[in-house]
Amino acid sequence: MEERNRVQIRKNDQVKVIAGRSLDKVGRVLRVMRDKNRVIVEGVSMLKRHTRANPSKNIKGGIVERESPIHISNVKIMCGSCGQATRVGHSLLSDGKKIRICRKCGSSLDK
Ligand SMILES: [Zn+2]
């Protein structure tokens, strides 16, 4: 069963795409859109936008490449310790702090 809408991916996390047209690409999370359950990953799912020159608005024509948001269920976090794409577990530290851990090797995913 899927875990309820808990967003476990954060900005600056290293993630791997596990579905869709950017399959197996790895990149850094630039933005998390919590309300839409989507993330923007650096260099992943690039969209080409053709823009027309508009001198009055100082816009140059040409092709602009931009990342498009991908659904959060299509990415997995990369563990810095074991180097694998993993699911996120949670652990409670003795001081009461919650940290995210790698389900594969148990290392902390938070710095
Ligand atoms: Zn790990």
PDB file of N, CA and C and ligand atoms in Angstrom:
ATOM      1  N   MET A   1       0.841  -1.206   0.000  1.00  0.00           N
ATOM      2  CA  MET A   1       0.000   0.000   0.000  1.00  0.00           C
ATOM      3  C   MET A   1       0.869   1.247   0.000  1.00  0.00           C
ATOM      4  N   GLU A   2       0.399   2.215  -0.700  1.00  0.00           N
ATOM      5  CA  GLU A   2       1.164   3.453  -0.793  1.00  0.00           C
ATOM      6  C   GLU A   2       1.022   4.267   0.478  1.00  0.00           C
ATOM      7  N   GLU A   3       2.097   4.872   0.870  1.00  0.00           N
ATOM      8  CA  GLU A   3       2.024   5.705   2.055  1.00  0.00           C
ATOM      9  C   GLU A   3       1.253   6.977   1.725  1.00  0.00           C
ATOM     10  N   ARG A   4       0.504   7.423   2.679  1.00  0.00           N
ATOM     11  CA  ARG A   4      -0.289   8.627   2.449  1.00  0.00           C
ATOM     12  C   ARG A   4       0.602   9.819   2.149  1.00  0.00           C
ATOM     13  N   ASN A   5       0.146  10.577   1.180  1.00  0.00           N
ATOM     14  CA  ASN A   5       0.732  11.838   0.736  1.00  0.00           C
ATOM     15  C   ASN A   5       1.881  12.473   1.506  1.00  0.00           C
ATOM     16  N   ARG A   6       2.600  11.715   2.265  1.00  0.00           N
ATOM     17  CA  ARG A   6       3.686  12.318   3.006  1.00  0.00           C
ATOM     18  C   ARG A   6       4.840  12.608   2.056  1.00  0.00           C
ATOM     19  N   VAL A   7       5.206  13.844   1.983  1.00  0.00           N
ATOM     20  CA  VAL A   7       6.291  14.201   1.076  1.00  0.00           C
ATOM     21  C   VAL A   7       7.621  13.961   1.769  1.00  0.00           C
ATOM     22  N   GLN A   8       8.387  13.050   1.193  1.00  0.00           N
ATOM     23  CA  GLN A   8       9.645  12.682   1.828  1.00  0.00           C
ATOM     24  C   GLN A   8      10.839  13.213   1.066  1.00  0.00           C
ATOM     25  N   ILE A   9      10.540  13.892  -0.006  1.00  0.00           N
ATOM     26  CA  ILE A   9      11.601  14.463  -0.821  1.00  0.00           C
ATOM     27  C   ILE A   9      11.712  15.937  -0.471  1.00  0.00           C
ATOM     28  N   ARG A  10      12.916  16.364  -0.316  1.00  0.00           N
ATOM     29  CA  ARG A  10      13.139  17.766   0.007  1.00  0.00           C
ATOM     30  C   ARG A  10      14.043  18.424  -1.017  1.00  0.00           C
ATOM     31  N   LYS A  11      14.017  19.722  -0.982  1.00  0.00           N
ATOM     32  CA  LYS A  11      14.883  20.498  -1.847  1.00  0.00           C
ATOM     33  C   LYS A  11      16.341  20.089  -1.612  1.00  0.00           C
ATOM     34  N   ASN A  12      17.085  20.028  -2.713  1.00  0.00           N
ATOM     35  CA  ASN A  12      18.511  19.669  -2.698  1.00  0.00           C
ATOM     36  C   ASN A  12      18.790  18.183  -2.499  1.00  0.00           C
ATOM     37  N   ASP A  13      17.732  17.381  -2.380  1.00  0.00           N
ATOM     38  CA  ASP A  13      17.944  15.937  -2.348  1.00  0.00           C
ATOM     39  C   ASP A  13      18.404  15.465  -3.725  1.00  0.00           C
ATOM     40  N   GLN A  14      19.193  14.408  -3.715  1.00  0.00           N
ATOM     41  CA  GLN A  14      19.591  13.767  -4.955  1.00  0.00           C
ATOM     42  C   GLN A  14      18.563  12.679  -5.226  1.00  0.00           C
ATOM     43  N   VAL A  15      17.916  12.733  -6.379  1.00  0.00           N
ATOM     44  CA  VAL A  15      16.886  11.736  -6.656  1.00  0.00           C
ATOM     45  C   VAL A  15      17.121  11.059  -8.003  1.00  0.00           C
ATOM     46  N   LYS A  16      16.491   9.901  -8.135  1.00  0.00           N
ATOM     47  CA  LYS A  16      16.557   9.153  -9.380  1.00  0.00           C
ATOM     48  C   LYS A  16      15.149   8.983  -9.911  1.00  0.00           C
ATOM     49  N   VAL A  17      14.996   9.161 -11.208  1.00  0.00           N
ATOM     50  CA  VAL A  17      13.682   9.015 -11.821  1.00  0.00           C
ATOM     51  C   VAL A  17      13.437   7.539 -12.108  1.00  0.00           C
ATOM     52  N   ILE A  18      12.278   7.032 -11.657  1.00  0.00           N
ATOM     53  CA  ILE A  18      12.018   5.594 -11.782  1.00  0.00           C
ATOM     54  C   ILE A  18      10.882   5.287 -12.747  1.00  0.00           C
ATOM     55  N   ALA A  19      10.344   6.307 -13.377  1.00  0.00           N
ATOM     56  CA  ALA A  19       9.281   6.069 -14.353  1.00  0.00           C
ATOM     57  C   ALA A  19       9.237   7.215 -15.348  1.00  0.00           C
ATOM     58  N   GLY A  20       8.639   6.936 -16.478  1.00  0.00           N
ATOM     59  CA  GLY A  20       8.431   7.998 -17.451  1.00  0.00           C
ATOM     60  C   GLY A  20       9.586   8.168 -18.410  1.00  0.00           C
ATOM     61  N   ARG A  21       9.567   9.290 -19.085  1.00  0.00           N
ATOM     62  CA  ARG A  21      10.501   9.426 -20.203  1.00  0.00           C
ATOM     63  C   ARG A  21      11.902   9.800 -19.753  1.00  0.00           C
ATOM     64  N   SER A  22      12.064  10.213 -18.514  1.00  0.00           N
ATOM     65  CA  SER A  22      13.403  10.524 -18.012  1.00  0.00           C
ATOM     66  C   SER A  22      13.949   9.401 -17.140  1.00  0.00           C
ATOM     67  N   LEU A  23      13.468   8.198 -17.374  1.00  0.00           N
ATOM     68  CA  LEU A  23      13.850   7.029 -16.590  1.00  0.00           C
ATOM     69  C   LEU A  23      15.354   6.953 -16.324  1.00  0.00           C
ATOM     70  N   ASP A  24      15.685   6.679 -15.072  1.00  0.00           N
ATOM     71  CA  ASP A  24      17.073   6.460 -14.642  1.00  0.00           C
ATOM     72  C   ASP A  24      17.944   7.708 -14.594  1.00  0.00           C
ATOM     73  N   LYS A  25      17.354   8.860 -14.873  1.00  0.00           N
ATOM     74  CA  LYS A  25      18.142  10.082 -14.735  1.00  0.00           C
ATOM     75  C   LYS A  25      18.256  10.456 -13.265  1.00  0.00           C
ATOM     76  N   VAL A  26      19.397  11.022 -12.920  1.00  0.00           N
ATOM     77  CA  VAL A  26      19.631  11.423 -11.544  1.00  0.00           C
ATOM     78  C   VAL A  26      19.881  12.923 -11.502  1.00  0.00           C
ATOM     79  N   GLY A  27      19.297  13.573 -10.526  1.00  0.00           N
ATOM     80  CA  GLY A  27      19.509  15.009 -10.423  1.00  0.00           C
ATOM     81  C   GLY A  27      19.143  15.530  -9.051  1.00  0.00           C
ATOM     82  N   ARG A  28      19.395  16.809  -8.877  1.00  0.00           N
ATOM     83  CA  ARG A  28      19.138  17.451  -7.606  1.00  0.00           C
ATOM     84  C   ARG A  28      17.753  18.099  -7.653  1.00  0.00           C
ATOM     85  N   VAL A  29      17.041  18.005  -6.557  1.00  0.00           N
ATOM     86  CA  VAL A  29      15.710  18.606  -6.489  1.00  0.00           C
ATOM     87  C   VAL A  29      15.841  20.118  -6.359  1.00  0.00           C
ATOM     88  N   LEU A  30      15.257  20.823  -7.308  1.00  0.00           N
ATOM     89  CA  LEU A  30      15.311  22.279  -7.275  1.00  0.00           C
ATOM     90  C   LEU A  30      14.117  22.860  -6.537  1.00  0.00           C
ATOM     91  N   ARG A  31      12.986  22.160  -6.637  1.00  0.00           N
ATOM     92  CA  ARG A  31      11.788  22.698  -6.038  1.00  0.00           C
ATOM     93  C   ARG A  31      10.815  21.569  -5.717  1.00  0.00           C
ATOM     94  N   VAL A  32      10.145  21.679  -4.613  1.00  0.00           N
ATOM     95  CA  VAL A  32       9.105  20.724  -4.244  1.00  0.00           C
ATOM     96  C   VAL A  32       7.777  21.470  -4.237  1.00  0.00           C
ATOM     97  N   MET A  33       6.842  20.938  -5.030  1.00  0.00           N
ATOM     98  CA  MET A  33       5.504  21.535  -5.049  1.00  0.00           C
ATOM     99  C   MET A  33       4.583  20.620  -4.262  1.00  0.00           C
ATOM    100  N   ARG A  34       4.531  20.876  -2.967  1.00  0.00           N
ATOM    101  CA  ARG A  34       3.817  19.983  -2.060  1.00  0.00           C
ATOM    102  C   ARG A  34       2.340  19.829  -2.400  1.00  0.00           C
ATOM    103  N   ASP A  35       1.705  20.944  -2.748  1.00  0.00           N
ATOM    104  CA  ASP A  35       0.267  20.891  -3.017  1.00  0.00           C
ATOM    105  C   ASP A  35      -0.048  20.043  -4.244  1.00  0.00           C
ATOM    106  N   LYS A  36       0.904  19.931  -5.140  1.00  0.00           N
ATOM    107  CA  LYS A  36       0.665  19.160  -6.362  1.00  0.00           C
ATOM    108  C   LYS A  36       1.391  17.823  -6.361  1.00  0.00           C
ATOM    109  N   ASN A  37       2.149  17.559  -5.285  1.00  0.00           N
ATOM    110  CA  ASN A  37       2.942  16.326  -5.211  1.00  0.00           C
ATOM    111  C   ASN A  37       3.903  16.187  -6.389  1.00  0.00           C
ATOM    112  N   ARG A  38       4.489  17.295  -6.753  1.00  0.00           N
ATOM    113  CA  ARG A  38       5.428  17.265  -7.857  1.00  0.00           C
ATOM    114  C   ARG A  38       6.756  17.890  -7.465  1.00  0.00           C
ATOM    115  N   VAL A  39       7.781  17.469  -8.168  1.00  0.00           N
ATOM    116  CA  VAL A  39       9.100  18.048  -7.918  1.00  0.00           C
ATOM    117  C   VAL A  39       9.724  18.479  -9.241  1.00  0.00           C
ATOM    118  N   ILE A  40      10.599  19.446  -9.136  1.00  0.00           N
ATOM    119  CA  ILE A  40      11.383  19.842 -10.292  1.00  0.00           C
ATOM    120  C   ILE A  40      12.807  19.395 -10.036  1.00  0.00           C
ATOM    121  N   VAL A  41      13.323  18.574 -10.944  1.00  0.00           N
ATOM    122  CA  VAL A  41      14.653  18.001 -10.770  1.00  0.00           C
ATOM    123  C   VAL A  41      15.586  18.577 -11.836  1.00  0.00           C
ATOM    124  N   GLU A  42      16.734  19.012 -11.359  1.00  0.00           N
ATOM    125  CA  GLU A  42      17.706  19.643 -12.237  1.00  0.00           C
ATOM    126  C   GLU A  42      18.072  18.756 -13.428  1.00  0.00           C
ATOM    127  N   GLY A  43      17.903  19.281 -14.612  1.00  0.00           N
ATOM    128  CA  GLY A  43      18.309  18.571 -15.826  1.00  0.00           C
ATOM    129  C   GLY A  43      17.404  17.423 -16.243  1.00  0.00           C
ATOM    130  N   VAL A  44      16.274  17.275 -15.560  1.00  0.00           N
ATOM    131  CA  VAL A  44      15.386  16.163 -15.853  1.00  0.00           C
ATOM    132  C   VAL A  44      14.077  16.677 -16.436  1.00  0.00           C
ATOM    133  N   SER A  45      13.587  15.958 -17.412  1.00  0.00           N
ATOM    134  CA  SER A  45      12.318  16.296 -18.039  1.00  0.00           C
ATOM    135  C   SER A  45      12.346  17.690 -18.647  1.00  0.00           C
ATOM    136  N   MET A  46      13.367  17.921 -19.454  1.00  0.00           N
ATOM    137  CA  MET A  46      13.517  19.236 -20.055  1.00  0.00           C
ATOM    138  C   MET A  46      12.444  19.474 -21.112  1.00  0.00           C
ATOM    139  N   LEU A  47      11.898  20.655 -21.063  1.00  0.00           N
ATOM    140  CA  LEU A  47      10.918  21.066 -22.052  1.00  0.00           C
ATOM    141  C   LEU A  47      11.524  22.184 -22.867  1.00  0.00           C
ATOM    142  N   LYS A  48      11.325  22.105 -24.156  1.00  0.00           N
ATOM    143  CA  LYS A  48      11.798  23.204 -24.998  1.00  0.00           C
ATOM    144  C   LYS A  48      10.664  24.180 -25.221  1.00  0.00           C
ATOM    145  N   ARG A  49      10.947  25.400 -24.921  1.00  0.00           N
ATOM    146  CA  ARG A  49       9.958  26.444 -25.166  1.00  0.00           C
ATOM    147  C   ARG A  49      10.458  27.352 -26.268  1.00  0.00           C
ATOM    148  N   HIS A  50       9.640  27.481 -27.261  1.00  0.00           N
ATOM    149  CA  HIS A  50      10.005  28.408 -28.325  1.00  0.00           C
ATOM    150  C   HIS A  50       9.430  29.777 -27.986  1.00  0.00           C
ATOM    151  N   THR A  51      10.302  30.728 -27.883  1.00  0.00           N
ATOM    152  CA  THR A  51       9.804  32.060 -27.575  1.00  0.00           C
ATOM    153  C   THR A  51      10.051  32.990 -28.754  1.00  0.00           C
ATOM    154  N   ARG A  52       9.128  33.871 -28.937  1.00  0.00           N
ATOM    155  CA  ARG A  52       9.249  34.825 -30.025  1.00  0.00           C
ATOM    156  C   ARG A  52       9.853  36.106 -29.478  1.00  0.00           C
ATOM    157  N   ALA A  53      10.692  36.691 -30.287  1.00  0.00           N
ATOM    158  CA  ALA A  53      11.324  37.934 -29.851  1.00  0.00           C
ATOM    159  C   ALA A  53      10.287  39.028 -29.658  1.00  0.00           C
ATOM    160  N   ASN A  54      10.441  39.744 -28.565  1.00  0.00           N
ATOM    161  CA  ASN A  54       9.551  40.862 -28.287  1.00  0.00           C
ATOM    162  C   ASN A  54      10.383  42.023 -27.749  1.00  0.00           C
ATOM    163  N   PRO A  55      10.893  42.827 -28.662  1.00  0.00           N
ATOM    164  CA  PRO A  55      11.847  43.884 -28.270  1.00  0.00           C
ATOM    165  C   PRO A  55      11.284  44.854 -27.236  1.00  0.00           C
ATOM    166  N   SER A  56       9.977  45.085 -27.265  1.00  0.00           N
ATOM    167  CA  SER A  56       9.421  46.052 -26.313  1.00  0.00           C
ATOM    168  C   SER A  56       9.480  45.520 -24.880  1.00  0.00           C
ATOM    169  N   LYS A  57       9.483  44.195 -24.734  1.00  0.00           N
ATOM    170  CA  LYS A  57       9.614  43.610 -23.398  1.00  0.00           C
ATOM    171  C   LYS A  57      11.020  43.079 -23.152  1.00  0.00           C
ATOM    172  N   ASN A  58      11.908  43.388 -24.094  1.00  0.00           N
ATOM    173  CA  ASN A  58      13.294  42.964 -23.993  1.00  0.00           C
ATOM    174  C   ASN A  58      13.447  41.436 -23.942  1.00  0.00           C
ATOM    175  N   ILE A  59      12.600  40.744 -24.694  1.00  0.00           N
ATOM    176  CA  ILE A  59      12.678  39.286 -24.753  1.00  0.00           C
ATOM    177  C   ILE A  59      13.329  38.879 -26.066  1.00  0.00           C
ATOM    178  N   LYS A  60      14.338  38.055 -25.941  1.00  0.00           N
ATOM    179  CA  LYS A  60      15.008  37.555 -27.137  1.00  0.00           C
ATOM    180  C   LYS A  60      14.312  36.289 -27.599  1.00  0.00           C
ATOM    181  N   GLY A  61      14.206  36.151 -28.895  1.00  0.00           N
ATOM    182  CA  GLY A  61      13.591  34.946 -29.439  1.00  0.00           C
ATOM    183  C   GLY A  61      14.536  33.768 -29.357  1.00  0.00           C
ATOM    184  N   GLY A  62      13.967  32.591 -29.472  1.00  0.00           N
ATOM    185  CA  GLY A  62      14.829  31.413 -29.470  1.00  0.00           C
ATOM    186  C   GLY A  62      14.208  30.283 -28.703  1.00  0.00           C
ATOM    187  N   ILE A  63      15.037  29.305 -28.401  1.00  0.00           N
ATOM    188  CA  ILE A  63      14.541  28.134 -27.680  1.00  0.00           C
ATOM    189  C   ILE A  63      15.086  28.165 -26.254  1.00  0.00           C
ATOM    190  N   VAL A  64      14.191  28.100 -25.315  1.00  0.00           N
ATOM    191  CA  VAL A  64      14.584  28.079 -23.917  1.00  0.00           C
ATOM    192  C   VAL A  64      14.285  26.700 -23.367  1.00  0.00           C
ATOM    193  N   GLU A  65      15.253  26.123 -22.690  1.00  0.00           N
ATOM    194  CA  GLU A  65      15.015  24.814 -22.099  1.00  0.00           C
ATOM    195  C   GLU A  65      14.719  24.965 -20.613  1.00  0.00           C
ATOM    196  N   ARG A  66      13.667  24.319 -20.193  1.00  0.00           N
ATOM    197  CA  ARG A  66      13.283  24.404 -18.782  1.00  0.00           C
ATOM    198  C   ARG A  66      12.890  23.038 -18.258  1.00  0.00           C
ATOM    199  N   GLU A  67      13.131  22.833 -16.983  1.00  0.00           N
ATOM    200  CA  GLU A  67      12.684  21.603 -16.364  1.00  0.00           C
ATOM    201  C   GLU A  67      11.175  21.672 -16.164  1.00  0.00           C
ATOM    202  N   SER A  68      10.511  20.541 -16.385  1.00  0.00           N
ATOM    203  CA  SER A  68       9.088  20.511 -16.087  1.00  0.00           C
ATOM    204  C   SER A  68       8.869  19.622 -14.870  1.00  0.00           C
ATOM    205  N   PRO A  69       7.828  19.919 -14.106  1.00  0.00           N
ATOM    206  CA  PRO A  69       7.604  19.154 -12.870  1.00  0.00           C
ATOM    207  C   PRO A  69       7.276  17.692 -13.153  1.00  0.00           C
ATOM    208  N   ILE A  70       7.786  16.818 -12.321  1.00  0.00           N
ATOM    209  CA  ILE A  70       7.420  15.414 -12.429  1.00  0.00           C
ATOM    210  C   ILE A  70       6.801  14.946 -11.123  1.00  0.00           C
ATOM    211  N   HIS A  71       5.959  13.931 -11.232  1.00  0.00           N
ATOM    212  CA  HIS A  71       5.229  13.494 -10.045  1.00  0.00           C
ATOM    213  C   HIS A  71       6.175  12.835  -9.048  1.00  0.00           C
ATOM    214  N   ILE A  72       5.904  13.106  -7.800  1.00  0.00           N
ATOM    215  CA  ILE A  72       6.785  12.678  -6.721  1.00  0.00           C
ATOM    216  C   ILE A  72       6.893  11.151  -6.637  1.00  0.00           C
ATOM    217  N   SER A  73       5.862  10.463  -7.087  1.00  0.00           N
ATOM    218  CA  SER A  73       5.910   8.998  -7.045  1.00  0.00           C
ATOM    219  C   SER A  73       6.823   8.440  -8.136  1.00  0.00           C
ATOM    220  N   ASN A  74       7.274   9.292  -9.026  1.00  0.00           N
ATOM    221  CA  ASN A  74       8.162   8.837 -10.100  1.00  0.00           C
ATOM    222  C   ASN A  74       9.631   9.026  -9.778  1.00  0.00           C
ATOM    223  N   VAL A  75       9.915   9.491  -8.575  1.00  0.00           N
ATOM    224  CA  VAL A  75      11.318   9.623  -8.182  1.00  0.00           C
ATOM    225  C   VAL A  75      11.578   8.880  -6.874  1.00  0.00           C
ATOM    226  N   LYS A  76      12.823   8.483  -6.729  1.00  0.00           N
ATOM    227  CA  LYS A  76      13.266   7.855  -5.491  1.00  0.00           C
ATOM    228  C   LYS A  76      14.499   8.588  -5.014  1.00  0.00           C
ATOM    229  N   ILE A  77      14.650   8.679  -3.732  1.00  0.00           N
ATOM    230  CA  ILE A  77      15.806   9.386  -3.208  1.00  0.00           C
ATOM    231  C   ILE A  77      17.061   8.523  -3.355  1.00  0.00           C
ATOM    232  N   MET A  78      18.179   9.186  -3.648  1.00  0.00           N
ATOM    233  CA  MET A  78      19.450   8.481  -3.746  1.00  0.00           C
ATOM    234  C   MET A  78      20.154   8.575  -2.400  1.00  0.00           C
ATOM    235  N   CYS A  79      20.604   7.426  -1.922  1.00  0.00           N
ATOM    236  CA  CYS A  79      21.311   7.412  -0.654  1.00  0.00           C
ATOM    237  C   CYS A  79      22.785   7.728  -0.894  1.00  0.00           C
ATOM    238  N   GLY A  80      23.308   8.686  -0.158  1.00  0.00           N
ATOM    239  CA  GLY A  80      24.696   9.074  -0.324  1.00  0.00           C
ATOM    240  C   GLY A  80      25.668   8.042   0.231  1.00  0.00           C
ATOM    241  N   SER A  81      25.178   7.174   1.102  1.00  0.00           N
ATOM    242  CA  SER A  81      26.054   6.181   1.719  1.00  0.00           C
ATOM    243  C   SER A  81      26.190   4.914   0.884  1.00  0.00           C
ATOM    244  N   CYS A  82      25.064   4.360   0.440  1.00  0.00           N
ATOM    245  CA  CYS A  82      25.163   3.109  -0.317  1.00  0.00           C
ATOM    246  C   CYS A  82      24.997   3.342  -1.814  1.00  0.00           C
ATOM    247  N   GLY A  83      24.633   4.574  -2.205  1.00  0.00           N
ATOM    248  CA  GLY A  83      24.562   4.909  -3.624  1.00  0.00           C
ATOM    249  C   GLY A  83      23.400   4.294  -4.362  1.00  0.00           C
ATOM    250  N   GLN A  84      22.405   3.818  -3.630  1.00  0.00           N
ATOM    251  CA  GLN A  84      21.261   3.205  -4.281  1.00  0.00           C
ATOM    252  C   GLN A  84      20.027   4.088  -4.169  1.00  0.00           C
ATOM    253  N   ALA A  85      19.128   3.921  -5.137  1.00  0.00           N
ATOM    254  CA  ALA A  85      17.835   4.567  -5.029  1.00  0.00           C
ATOM    255  C   ALA A  85      17.051   3.808  -3.976  1.00  0.00           C
ATOM    256  N   THR A  86      16.487   4.522  -3.041  1.00  0.00           N
ATOM    257  CA  THR A  86      15.911   3.836  -1.893  1.00  0.00           C
ATOM    258  C   THR A  86      14.602   4.462  -1.457  1.00  0.00           C
ATOM    259  N   ARG A  87      13.902   3.740  -0.601  1.00  0.00           N
ATOM    260  CA  ARG A  87      12.734   4.332   0.045  1.00  0.00           C
ATOM    261  C   ARG A  87      13.191   4.994   1.332  1.00  0.00           C
ATOM    262  N   VAL A  88      12.366   5.906   1.785  1.00  0.00           N
ATOM    263  CA  VAL A  88      12.733   6.676   2.962  1.00  0.00           C
ATOM    264  C   VAL A  88      12.080   6.085   4.202  1.00  0.00           C
ATOM    265  N   GLY A  89      12.897   5.855   5.207  1.00  0.00           N
ATOM    266  CA  GLY A  89      12.366   5.439   6.492  1.00  0.00           C
ATOM    267  C   GLY A  89      12.547   6.577   7.481  1.00  0.00           C
ATOM    268  N   HIS A  90      11.993   6.416   8.648  1.00  0.00           N
ATOM    269  CA  HIS A  90      12.146   7.456   9.648  1.00  0.00           C
ATOM    270  C   HIS A  90      12.714   6.883  10.929  1.00  0.00           C
ATOM    271  N   SER A  91      13.473   7.708  11.591  1.00  0.00           N
ATOM    272  CA  SER A  91      14.060   7.265  12.838  1.00  0.00           C
ATOM    273  C   SER A  91      14.019   8.421  13.833  1.00  0.00           C
ATOM    274  N   LEU A  92      13.832   8.060  15.052  1.00  0.00           N
ATOM    275  CA  LEU A  92      13.761   9.082  16.095  1.00  0.00           C
ATOM    276  C   LEU A  92      15.065   9.060  16.886  1.00  0.00           C
ATOM    277  N   LEU A  93      15.711  10.207  16.935  1.00  0.00           N
ATOM    278  CA  LEU A  93      16.955  10.291  17.685  1.00  0.00           C
ATOM    279  C   LEU A  93      16.666  10.437  19.172  1.00  0.00           C
ATOM    280  N   SER A  94      17.689  10.195  19.969  1.00  0.00           N
ATOM    281  CA  SER A  94      17.499  10.254  21.415  1.00  0.00           C
ATOM    282  C   SER A  94      17.100  11.655  21.891  1.00  0.00           C
ATOM    283  N   ASP A  95      17.465  12.672  21.090  1.00  0.00           N
ATOM    284  CA  ASP A  95      17.070  14.028  21.493  1.00  0.00           C
ATOM    285  C   ASP A  95      15.687  14.411  20.961  1.00  0.00           C
ATOM    286  N   GLY A  96      14.975  13.431  20.380  1.00  0.00           N
ATOM    287  CA  GLY A  96      13.618  13.692  19.924  1.00  0.00           C
ATOM    288  C   GLY A  96      13.521  14.169  18.493  1.00  0.00           C
ATOM    289  N   LYS A  97      14.658  14.353  17.841  1.00  0.00           N
ATOM    290  CA  LYS A  97      14.661  14.791  16.455  1.00  0.00           C
ATOM    291  C   LYS A  97      14.298  13.635  15.540  1.00  0.00           C
ATOM    292  N   LYS A  98      13.492  13.938  14.511  1.00  0.00           N
ATOM    293  CA  LYS A  98      13.154  12.933  13.519  1.00  0.00           C
ATOM    294  C   LYS A  98      14.124  13.057  12.347  1.00  0.00           C
ATOM    295  N   ILE A  99      14.673  11.958  11.943  1.00  0.00           N
ATOM    296  CA  ILE A  99      15.507  12.006  10.748  1.00  0.00           C
ATOM    297  C   ILE A  99      15.014  10.995   9.722  1.00  0.00           C
ATOM    298  N   ARG A 100      15.404  11.239   8.475  1.00  0.00           N
ATOM    299  CA  ARG A 100      15.061  10.292   7.418  1.00  0.00           C
ATOM    300  C   ARG A 100      16.234   9.342   7.233  1.00  0.00           C
ATOM    301  N   ILE A 101      15.918   8.089   7.111  1.00  0.00           N
ATOM    302  CA  ILE A 101      16.989   7.109   6.914  1.00  0.00           C
ATOM    303  C   ILE A 101      16.760   6.288   5.651  1.00  0.00           C
ATOM    304  N   CYS A 102      17.866   5.753   5.148  1.00  0.00           N
ATOM    305  CA  CYS A 102      17.834   4.864   3.984  1.00  0.00           C
ATOM    306  C   CYS A 102      17.308   3.511   4.426  1.00  0.00           C
ATOM    307  N   ARG A 103      16.294   2.997   3.727  1.00  0.00           N
ATOM    308  CA  ARG A 103      15.736   1.695   4.096  1.00  0.00           C
ATOM    309  C   ARG A 103      16.673   0.556   3.728  1.00  0.00           C
ATOM    310  N   LYS A 104      17.644   0.856   2.882  1.00  0.00           N
ATOM    311  CA  LYS A 104      18.543  -0.213   2.450  1.00  0.00           C
ATOM    312  C   LYS A 104      19.731  -0.388   3.391  1.00  0.00           C
ATOM    313  N   CYS A 105      20.370   0.743   3.766  1.00  0.00           N
ATOM    314  CA  CYS A 105      21.564   0.586   4.595  1.00  0.00           C
ATOM    315  C   CYS A 105      21.397   1.218   5.980  1.00  0.00           C
ATOM    316  N   GLY A 106      20.303   1.944   6.187  1.00  0.00           N
ATOM    317  CA  GLY A 106      20.054   2.512   7.508  1.00  0.00           C
ATOM    318  C   GLY A 106      20.764   3.814   7.810  1.00  0.00           C
ATOM    319  N   SER A 107      21.515   4.336   6.834  1.00  0.00           N
ATOM    320  CA  SER A 107      22.208   5.599   7.066  1.00  0.00           C
ATOM    321  C   SER A 107      21.248   6.770   7.032  1.00  0.00           C
ATOM    322  N   SER A 108      21.622   7.822   7.678  1.00  0.00           N
ATOM    323  CA  SER A 108      20.801   9.025   7.677  1.00  0.00           C
ATOM    324  C   SER A 108      20.826   9.681   6.305  1.00  0.00           C
ATOM    325  N   LEU A 109      19.669  10.160   5.881  1.00  0.00           N
ATOM    326  CA  LEU A 109      19.594  10.875   4.606  1.00  0.00           C
ATOM    327  C   LEU A 109      19.656  12.381   4.828  1.00  0.00           C
ATOM    328  N   ASP A 110      19.644  12.777   6.067  1.00  0.00           N
ATOM    329  CA  ASP A 110      19.730  14.201   6.398  1.00  0.00           C
ATOM    330  C   ASP A 110      21.134  14.521   6.874  1.00  0.00           C
ATOM    331  N   LYS A 111      21.571  15.729   6.496  1.00  0.00           N
ATOM    332  CA  LYS A 111      22.926  16.086   6.899  1.00  0.00           C
ATOM    333  C   LYS A 111      22.903  16.733   8.285  1.00  0.00           C
TER     334      LYS A 111
HETATM  335 ZN    ZN B   1      21.747   3.620   1.850  1.00  0.00          ZN
END
